[in-house]
PDB file of C-alpha atoms in Angstrom:
ATOM      1  CA  MET B 779       0.000   0.000   0.000  1.00  0.00           C
ATOM      2  CA  PHE B 780       1.145   3.493  -0.841  1.00  0.00           C
ATOM      3  CA  THR B 781       1.235   6.160   1.857  1.00  0.00           C
ATOM      4  CA  THR B 782      -1.808   8.400   1.799  1.00  0.00           C
ATOM      5  CA  LYS B 783      -3.578  10.898   4.036  1.00  0.00           C
ATOM      6  CA  ASN B 784      -6.842   9.015   3.419  1.00  0.00           C
ATOM      7  CA  ASP B 785      -8.229   8.440   6.914  1.00  0.00           C
ATOM      8  CA  ILE B 786      -9.473   4.918   6.214  1.00  0.00           C
ATOM      9  CA  SER B 787      -7.181   2.525   8.060  1.00  0.00           C
ATOM     10  CA  ALA B 788      -4.473   0.775   6.045  1.00  0.00           C
ATOM     11  CA  GLY B 789      -5.992  -2.628   6.758  1.00  0.00           C
ATOM     12  CA  ILE B 790      -9.396  -1.623   5.428  1.00  0.00           C
ATOM     13  CA  ARG B 791      -7.839   0.122   2.437  1.00  0.00           C
ATOM     14  CA  GLU B 792      -5.881  -3.041   1.641  1.00  0.00           C
ATOM     15  CA  LYS B 793      -8.992  -5.242   1.838  1.00  0.00           C
ATOM     16  CA  ALA B 794     -11.059  -2.803  -0.226  1.00  0.00           C
ATOM     17  CA  SER B 795      -8.277  -2.606  -2.826  1.00  0.00           C
ATOM     18  CA  ALA B 796      -8.252  -6.389  -3.166  1.00  0.00           C
ATOM     19  CA  ILE B 797     -12.036  -6.411  -3.637  1.00  0.00           C
ATOM     20  CA  LEU B 798     -11.766  -3.625  -6.209  1.00  0.00           C
ATOM     21  CA  ASN B 799      -8.971  -5.387  -8.100  1.00  0.00           C
ATOM     22  CA  GLN B 800     -11.207  -8.453  -8.383  1.00  0.00           C
ATOM     23  CA  ALA B 801     -13.992  -6.235  -9.717  1.00  0.00           C
ATOM     24  CA  LEU B 802     -11.520  -4.649 -12.129  1.00  0.00           C
ATOM     25  CA  ALA B 803     -10.498  -8.086 -13.450  1.00  0.00           C
ATOM     26  CA  ASN B 804     -14.116  -9.157 -13.844  1.00  0.00           C
ATOM     27  CA  LEU B 805     -15.138  -5.930 -15.585  1.00  0.00           C
ATOM     28  CA  SER B 806     -12.143  -5.961 -17.920  1.00  0.00           C
ATOM     29  CA  ASP B 807     -12.804  -9.563 -18.910  1.00  0.00           C
ATOM     30  CA  LEU B 808     -16.542  -8.924 -19.285  1.00  0.00           C
ATOM     31  CA  TYR B 809     -15.769  -5.974 -21.542  1.00  0.00           C
ATOM     32  CA  SER B 810     -13.493  -8.039 -23.795  1.00  0.00           C
ATOM     33  CA  GLN B 811     -15.932 -10.952 -23.944  1.00  0.00           C
ATOM     34  CA  THR B 812     -18.783  -8.616 -24.853  1.00  0.00           C
ATOM     35  CA  LYS B 813     -16.655  -7.185 -27.664  1.00  0.00           C
ATOM     36  CA  GLN B 814     -15.859 -10.747 -28.783  1.00  0.00           C
ATOM     37  CA  ALA B 815     -19.590 -11.391 -29.146  1.00  0.00           C
ATOM     38  CA  HIS B 816     -20.042  -8.010 -30.863  1.00  0.00           C
ATOM     39  CA  TRP B 817     -17.411  -8.820 -33.486  1.00  0.00           C
ATOM     40  CA  ASN B 818     -18.543 -12.362 -34.226  1.00  0.00           C
ATOM     41  CA  VAL B 819     -22.335 -12.488 -33.954  1.00  0.00           C
ATOM     42  CA  ARG B 820     -24.106 -13.486 -37.189  1.00  0.00           C
ATOM     43  CA  GLY B 821     -27.701 -14.132 -38.156  1.00  0.00           C
ATOM     44  CA  ALA B 822     -31.037 -12.514 -38.858  1.00  0.00           C
ATOM     45  CA  SER B 823     -30.737 -10.264 -35.791  1.00  0.00           C
ATOM     46  CA  PHE B 824     -27.130  -9.349 -36.552  1.00  0.00           C
ATOM     47  CA  TYR B 825     -27.512  -5.586 -36.586  1.00  0.00           C
ATOM     48  CA  ALA B 826     -29.622  -5.376 -33.430  1.00  0.00           C
ATOM     49  CA  LEU B 827     -27.324  -7.700 -31.471  1.00  0.00           C
ATOM     50  CA  HIS B 828     -24.139  -6.177 -32.891  1.00  0.00           C
ATOM     51  CA  LYS B 829     -25.334  -2.748 -31.703  1.00  0.00           C
ATOM     52  CA  LEU B 830     -26.617  -4.049 -28.357  1.00  0.00           C
ATOM     53  CA  PHE B 831     -23.333  -5.804 -27.595  1.00  0.00           C
ATOM     54  CA  ASP B 832     -21.382  -2.668 -28.476  1.00  0.00           C
ATOM     55  CA  ASP B 833     -23.606  -0.540 -26.216  1.00  0.00           C
ATOM     56  CA  LEU B 834     -23.210  -3.031 -23.355  1.00  0.00           C
ATOM     57  CA  ALA B 835     -19.437  -3.118 -23.803  1.00  0.00           C
ATOM     58  CA  ALA B 836     -19.327   0.684 -23.638  1.00  0.00           C
ATOM     59  CA  SER B 837     -21.338   0.626 -20.406  1.00  0.00           C
ATOM     60  CA  VAL B 838     -18.955  -1.879 -18.818  1.00  0.00           C
ATOM     61  CA  GLU B 839     -15.926   0.041 -20.065  1.00  0.00           C
ATOM     62  CA  SER B 840     -17.242   3.227 -18.453  1.00  0.00           C
ATOM     63  CA  HIS B 841     -16.717   1.632 -15.016  1.00  0.00           C
ATOM     64  CA  ILE B 842     -13.218   0.240 -15.539  1.00  0.00           C
ATOM     65  CA  ASP B 843     -11.283   3.495 -15.104  1.00  0.00           C
ATOM     66  CA  GLY B 844     -13.204   4.560 -11.999  1.00  0.00           C
ATOM     67  CA  THR B 845     -12.694   1.158 -10.404  1.00  0.00           C
ATOM     68  CA  ALA B 846      -8.943   1.233 -11.059  1.00  0.00           C
ATOM     69  CA  GLU B 847      -8.660   4.812  -9.849  1.00  0.00           C
ATOM     70  CA  ARG B 848     -10.451   3.961  -6.601  1.00  0.00           C
ATOM     71  CA  VAL B 849      -7.818   1.270  -5.957  1.00  0.00           C
ATOM     72  CA  THR B 850      -5.064   3.834  -6.336  1.00  0.00           C
ATOM     73  CA  ALA B 851      -6.952   6.461  -4.319  1.00  0.00           C
ATOM     74  CA  LEU B 852      -6.954   3.963  -1.458  1.00  0.00           C
ATOM     75  CA  GLY B 853      -3.192   3.548  -1.816  1.00  0.00           C
ATOM     76  CA  GLY B 854      -3.309   0.269  -3.700  1.00  0.00           C
ATOM     77  CA  LEU B 855      -1.858  -0.790  -7.023  1.00  0.00           C
ATOM     78  CA  ALA B 856      -4.450  -1.301  -9.751  1.00  0.00           C
ATOM     79  CA  GLN B 857      -3.988  -4.703 -11.388  1.00  0.00           C
ATOM     80  CA  GLY B 858      -5.260  -3.668 -14.792  1.00  0.00           C
ATOM     81  CA  THR B 859      -3.347  -5.291 -17.624  1.00  0.00           C
ATOM     82  CA  VAL B 860      -5.101  -7.717 -19.935  1.00  0.00           C
ATOM     83  CA  ARG B 861      -2.956 -10.546 -18.577  1.00  0.00           C
ATOM     84  CA  MET B 862      -3.685  -9.590 -14.979  1.00  0.00           C
ATOM     85  CA  ALA B 863      -7.406  -9.434 -15.688  1.00  0.00           C
ATOM     86  CA  ALA B 864      -7.396 -12.798 -17.465  1.00  0.00           C
ATOM     87  CA  ALA B 865      -5.529 -14.445 -14.600  1.00  0.00           C
ATOM     88  CA  ALA B 866      -7.830 -13.037 -11.916  1.00  0.00           C
ATOM     89  CA  SER B 867     -11.231 -13.026 -13.652  1.00  0.00           C
ATOM     90  CA  ALA B 868     -14.047 -15.149 -12.263  1.00  0.00           C
ATOM     91  CA  LEU B 869     -15.417 -15.647 -15.790  1.00  0.00           C
ATOM     92  CA  PRO B 870     -14.911 -18.686 -17.976  1.00  0.00           C
ATOM     93  CA  GLU B 871     -13.385 -18.145 -21.396  1.00  0.00           C
ATOM     94  CA  PHE B 872     -15.856 -17.064 -24.065  1.00  0.00           C
ATOM     95  CA  PRO B 873     -16.685 -19.962 -26.406  1.00  0.00           C
ATOM     96  CA  ASP B 874     -14.893 -19.719 -29.760  1.00  0.00           C
ATOM     97  CA  GLU B 875     -17.868 -20.406 -31.979  1.00  0.00           C
ATOM     98  CA  GLN B 876     -21.582 -20.220 -31.343  1.00  0.00           C
ATOM     99  CA  PRO B 877     -24.129 -22.214 -33.352  1.00  0.00           C
ATOM    100  CA  ASP B 878     -26.518 -19.261 -33.656  1.00  0.00           C
ATOM    101  CA  GLU B 879     -26.994 -15.664 -32.597  1.00  0.00           C
ATOM    102  CA  LEU B 880     -29.007 -16.484 -29.464  1.00  0.00           C
ATOM    103  CA  SER B 881     -26.112 -18.615 -28.234  1.00  0.00           C
ATOM    104  CA  TYR B 882     -24.066 -15.424 -28.069  1.00  0.00           C
ATOM    105  CA  VAL B 883     -26.816 -13.858 -25.994  1.00  0.00           C
ATOM    106  CA  ALA B 884     -26.973 -16.895 -23.681  1.00  0.00           C
ATOM    107  CA  ALA B 885     -23.202 -16.864 -23.169  1.00  0.00           C
ATOM    108  CA  LEU B 886     -23.328 -13.175 -22.258  1.00  0.00           C
ATOM    109  CA  VAL B 887     -26.314 -13.691 -19.937  1.00  0.00           C
ATOM    110  CA  GLU B 888     -24.251 -16.149 -17.891  1.00  0.00           C
ATOM    111  CA  ARG B 889     -21.272 -13.819 -17.746  1.00  0.00           C
ATOM    112  CA  TYR B 890     -23.249 -10.691 -16.868  1.00  0.00           C
ATOM    113  CA  ALA B 891     -25.102 -12.610 -14.150  1.00  0.00           C
ATOM    114  CA  THR B 892     -21.794 -13.828 -12.695  1.00  0.00           C
ATOM    115  CA  VAL B 893     -20.263 -10.350 -12.590  1.00  0.00           C
ATOM    116  CA  ALA B 894     -23.479  -8.786 -11.256  1.00  0.00           C
ATOM    117  CA  ALA B 895     -23.595 -11.301  -8.377  1.00  0.00           C
ATOM    118  CA  ALA B 896     -19.902 -10.761  -7.594  1.00  0.00           C
ATOM    119  CA  THR B 897     -20.440  -7.004  -7.637  1.00  0.00           C
ATOM    120  CA  ARG B 898     -23.333  -7.206  -5.169  1.00  0.00           C
ATOM    121  CA  LYS B 899     -21.134  -9.328  -2.896  1.00  0.00           C
ATOM    122  CA  ALA B 900     -18.364  -6.719  -3.201  1.00  0.00           C
ATOM    123  CA  ILE B 901     -20.839  -3.973  -2.260  1.00  0.00           C
ATOM    124  CA  ASP B 902     -21.778  -5.867   0.900  1.00  0.00           C
ATOM    125  CA  GLU B 903     -18.129  -6.554   1.751  1.00  0.00           C
ATOM    126  CA  THR B 904     -16.950  -2.969   1.310  1.00  0.00           C
ATOM    127  CA  ALA B 905     -19.975  -1.612   3.169  1.00  0.00           C
ATOM    128  CA  ALA B 906     -19.188  -3.987   6.058  1.00  0.00           C
ATOM    129  CA  LEU B 907     -15.627  -2.633   6.053  1.00  0.00           C
ATOM    130  CA  GLY B 908     -17.044   0.883   6.447  1.00  0.00           C
ATOM    131  CA  ASP B 909     -15.865   2.022   3.001  1.00  0.00           C
ATOM    132  CA  ALA B 910     -19.065   3.719   1.855  1.00  0.00           C
ATOM    133  CA  ASP B 911     -17.387   5.381  -1.124  1.00  0.00           C
ATOM    134  CA  THR B 912     -16.252   2.067  -2.615  1.00  0.00           C
ATOM    135  CA  ALA B 913     -19.660   0.522  -1.920  1.00  0.00           C
ATOM    136  CA  ASP B 914     -21.277   3.495  -3.681  1.00  0.00           C
ATOM    137  CA  LEU B 915     -18.967   3.185  -6.700  1.00  0.00           C
ATOM    138  CA  LEU B 916     -19.795  -0.523  -6.955  1.00  0.00           C
ATOM    139  CA  THR B 917     -23.517   0.193  -6.591  1.00  0.00           C
ATOM    140  CA  ALA B 918     -23.398   2.223  -9.802  1.00  0.00           C
ATOM    141  CA  VAL B 919     -21.639  -0.699 -11.501  1.00  0.00           C
ATOM    142  CA  SER B 920     -24.273  -3.102 -10.177  1.00  0.00           C
ATOM    143  CA  ARG B 921     -27.126  -0.981 -11.461  1.00  0.00           C
ATOM    144  CA  ASP B 922     -25.675  -0.956 -14.991  1.00  0.00           C
ATOM    145  CA  LEU B 923     -24.922  -4.689 -14.929  1.00  0.00           C
ATOM    146  CA  ASP B 924     -28.483  -5.489 -13.875  1.00  0.00           C
ATOM    147  CA  LYS B 925     -29.840  -3.312 -16.677  1.00  0.00           C
ATOM    148  CA  ALA B 926     -27.557  -5.068 -19.176  1.00  0.00           C
ATOM    149  CA  LEU B 927     -28.667  -8.464 -17.895  1.00  0.00           C
ATOM    150  CA  TRP B 928     -32.316  -7.456 -18.331  1.00  0.00           C
ATOM    151  CA  MET B 929     -31.630  -6.317 -21.900  1.00  0.00           C
ATOM    152  CA  LEU B 930     -29.855  -9.568 -22.732  1.00  0.00           C
ATOM    153  CA  GLU B 931     -32.469 -11.785 -21.104  1.00  0.00           C
ATOM    154  CA  SER B 932     -35.212  -9.945 -22.967  1.00  0.00           C
ATOM    155  CA  HIS B 933     -33.892 -11.582 -26.142  1.00  0.00           C
ATOM    156  CA  THR B 934     -34.356 -15.051 -24.676  1.00  0.00           C
ATOM    157  CA  ARG B 935     -37.949 -14.696 -23.411  1.00  0.00           C
ATOM    158  CA  LYS B 936     -41.192 -14.852 -25.305  1.00  0.00           C
TER     159      LYS B 936
END
């Protein structure tokens, strides 16, 4: 941990930084997997899904910088390279080929649900530590992930 005048104790800052680095890995991997689906989706709904996946990726990406910066504001070291994210991510690798366009949606549903659940857990953990600012930052992430999950699942329901 770096020296800082932040009045949160070093122990709490260290724990919160570890939680945030896990969120950073998950978000970075989710972003890249969403772009993978965006680039490779094919089928009758190509344009709609291609655009949706790009919009969802942009939403995820909008939280990556703030998450990393919160780590460093707490005195931690953001673990933000692609290799670091891949090594630490809770997500499985995105399947190489999908048989149809809705398979891309289903794969993303599983991944967004995983990251959304992990984010809610991180909110509870950082709130329990007394780090309201980190919990608040993660709450904004959670809200966007839940909205994305709803949009994705809407393609799988009749």
